[in-house]
């Protein structure tokens, strides 16, 4: 690994933050304390962490229905996230967006998105603005394997290449779209095969290996920042829980074996083992990190639970900017 | 009767599709997760096992191609049922719905038959936020060439779905997500609820309430409450939103002289506006009060249940709205 | 005055865009064929030569990505103008318009500013058939989060376009294809026609006519004819369709006691329904006749001029419609 | 050429029919006798002819805004076509569709289409129906280079491959979308590079050489008919007239040189020269064919001019099928 220990710790921390946030959200959902849909990112932590670890605060990302991981990886605040998931007025979206629209524009996180594929054209817009301003910012579009079948993704990828924009397309290929395996919905195995059709380079990385993801991201981001145009990163990964919610609901669209095999490659534990083996870290250090972040989560849950619900007069607020241009 | 067979709304849908698949080899279904998984709402549950992968087809996440699959198969002789998981996603496929499915027959000078049924799930109340809760029927009803149904009961669900499938024009069947589990009597045998015929859910002389989808149930609750005070509401569920059975509505308006339209969609530009406009056109001299409209306020659907409960009309707001039309105090949004 | 500067509608648009590009470095334009070619209607003519390829951008044929480009650039601080060549094509990009542009600010709890202007060309009368002639404003006006303008004159075009560009919310500017060439006075200096303010085109006491886009001109012709008989029409052009200046319309209705709404869109579910519904809500006791609606019949737009001339309302049909509201004979579609 | 003389004559005839129809339409448009938009196919005749020459009557095609050529190549009737362009009641669409929606379902021509890219998903539906019925019919989707940038094309291509449908995607790459050259709107040169992203074979053919197009079509169609799934054919071609209408309007988006070079490769004259050289045909034979078909055109123009306009009561007819299912 050419990645410094400090960066390794940083990536590790991002992943653990995601894991803890998601598992807490899962528990709360099971306890019927979270309204609405919940799409957990557990298992895929290395992708968001490895890529967002290569970004600056003022770089932009667009996200998906499975968006908490991206926001956490970009530096999202647990308190405001948890409050949003509970529909509280202290949440990131004042309770108006919820899990599927969670966002933090100050961190360049342009929103989870309930429409599959819809984030990519918006990322193209952010990349355009970044090129236009010329301050070296880049944009990353996160999306799933299934999302590459939708027109919006295609148009975004082509336009980004035609306009030579500073953008990275980050595909989280977890082999399923909801409950349907990838091979029923496309005749190719690797999403990266689509890159050539737009005229951009594409690379496959092990999405369970945060260092590998990070290295690929560093390269693609550097290229974009330097005016080299778009690239595609396909990270092969897996979600450990169901499409939404926590349990598999006894639904046998994935075999127990398959799930178990992927879980053996847990991106966090794999990194920890490697760092210990390489004498970069000790078990005790990790224990401390987990404990510290567990505490942050407990604080966030309490913050969210204690926060007030939005009041009825808020329904009609925020539809339009008060200060139109006139 | 107690031995009447009851089914949930979702299974009434399923049975209509299943019987159509049995009856007509040209019928097939396609959509996301509808095959092996049976649809995220269970609407297509068990059908692939029964009818095979050729007839109950899992598709990629490609709403434009899903509708196009239906249009192309319909115009070449099949009778497709294609599914858009959530009504909000029709925006992704709007061109195929509005510019292709709806217009092909006309553009081709009549030389086409498009026996296509598009099924989808609309409505809020599940904290599913702004992109998974909309009621966008007004957008569809404004487009010549489409027929649009939105059943409120399991009985109507089965009969209207059967009618849509047999129809030679493109239809959109809107299921309401919050009604999927409601039980009601559903005959096992095949039957049709004809398109374009309203249902008078409840008779009354004091005020006419026009409502569809889940709102029918909220209106009924309000009507029952008012009945306790001696106020008799006539509740009309058009069931088919396009073509709209305006005659039944106008006849009722002429009888009661007061009308309230209730829908879950945003009030401005909602279908309630058309209903109100037509009532005042056709029953102007009979009206003792302006036609009232109870609907969602002018905002996207909020996520938090604390907000959404104030967004979607409920029995209490409907009751208040009815009173204001009866006593001519201002009607809320 | 004879020395007033006149410009065609299309150049009034062009000048508003050009001045915005001069004034604000955050303004840029993107769309199909708008750069080197200047737009298929000439709307962006000369702007790329003047402001460069970075600021007047030719895009692929990718309407979803064009709107997305605008949304993403707007939410990250620019002030984009993105073009959909024909209004019919908004169906291809409907998700980005309806589910993204319109809703982002709300979904994000207000933490977003979307100063995005979408420009497009609507309306019929060019034998452009069913997919290039629609007036789909009703679909947009039903969506909270969008503002919609549709100018009838070169003066309003420049002022409304300038207002749209300066607006911090997503706006849709609908040009009318048949008005592109009409000349009218347009000051060279910068000015704004404020959003949401109707224009009383002509004052009168006998009947209020509400119309927008090209219909304003047909209505004016009809009103002039009727004036010869002593019938004085008050003609109101809302100019902004969302938010609608209902106060001006209702005040006029209370004065004249009779209203006719005229639009080019299909009558069923058109914006005229909302106007009629609101007038009867707010001016019920003032109305001497039902609010009349003159609009297109319930079919796609036909190609042949022989058919299209019967499809789009014209001065003669409007005149007849006004008479039927005045004398309470049935109003045609 | 392994293509028999009879087939060569057949392909030639299709091309000449297109050329004559289009040039007549162009003249009528210049004389203001045709309402609406007119997108001429002149220059691209080899593509529609070479491909439709490989199809049976009961195979299906979807077309574009530039649709006359496809209908003529599929066997369209001049009289009804010309009447439609004039908006007459005897036209293919009774005057309701016009140039942009011209169609003949009995010939499997599922319509010209005013929405770029919208034909491809419909072709997928036809291909699905053909596979479903199992009678060996295939579908061909025609579209331009520009259309491959739109989402509908992408979704159609992917779905056809995922469902392994009997379809051929036929791209008419004329290097322009309206007035904008291809290289401004995509970062690739060959549309065929997109095929691999869907998992289908793709081939580039000289779109000015009807025999080459035909041979590629025979192969792709045979493969589809035999259950071998989709393929993409990219035909490099050129339109001799403007995007719409006849003249270039003095618009300098293409150089005179470029136009002249392509015109030298006129697909009809090239074939005629080759057939004469190969002693398969004589100049006289071609002269006779042109004369015969010119006469057909004159007849069609007269038919159309003499035909009645639709009457106002027809506006509301044909919106819905009278016999709904009930
Ligand atoms: C346009 C659209 N179609 C369908 C859906 C329903 N849906 C939500 S998530 C999902 C699967 C997405 O799969 P993928 O892109 O692979 O992401 P993953 O869930 O695997 O992370 C689907 C079909 C949607 N939200 N939007
Ligand atoms: C969705 C959509 N966007 C834009 C247009 C306007 N338009 C008509 S033809 C055309 C160019 C199409 O280019 P291409 O696909 O290469 O076909 P060609 O005209 O070159 O044959 C455009 C942009 C349209 N009709 N539909
Ligand atoms: Mg996936
Ligand atoms: Mg082209």
GROMACS .gro file of C-alpha atoms and ligand atoms in nm, chain C residues 61, chain D residues 44 65-66 143-147 171-178 180 182 237 239 243, ligand 4:
model
   23
  720UNK     CA    1  -2.972   1.546  -2.807
 1036UNK     CA    2  -2.901   0.791  -4.744
 1057UNK     CA    3  -3.839   1.217  -3.831
 1058UNK     CA    4  -3.662   1.134  -4.158
 1135UNK     CA    5  -3.220   0.598  -3.588
 1136UNK     CA    6  -2.958   0.864  -3.643
 1137UNK     CA    7  -2.618   0.920  -3.488
 1138UNK     CA    8  -2.763   1.199  -3.278
 1139UNK     CA    9  -3.036   0.973  -3.148
 1163UNK     CA   10  -2.783   0.361  -3.712
 1164UNK     CA   11  -2.773   0.609  -3.995
 1165UNK     CA   12  -2.462   0.801  -3.904
 1166UNK     CA   13  -2.471   1.110  -4.123
 1167UNK     CA   14  -2.234   1.295  -3.891
 1168UNK     CA   15  -2.486   1.565  -3.795
 1169UNK     CA   16  -2.779   1.612  -3.564
 1170UNK     CA   17  -2.965   1.898  -3.723
 1172UNK     CA   18  -2.447   2.041  -3.508
 1174UNK     CA   19  -2.125   1.478  -3.426
 1229UNK     CA   20  -2.383   0.801  -4.471
 1231UNK     CA   21  -2.776   1.368  -4.625
 1235UNK     CA   22  -3.174   1.897  -4.210
 1322LIG    MG1   23  -2.751   1.248  -3.793
   0.00000   0.00000   0.00000
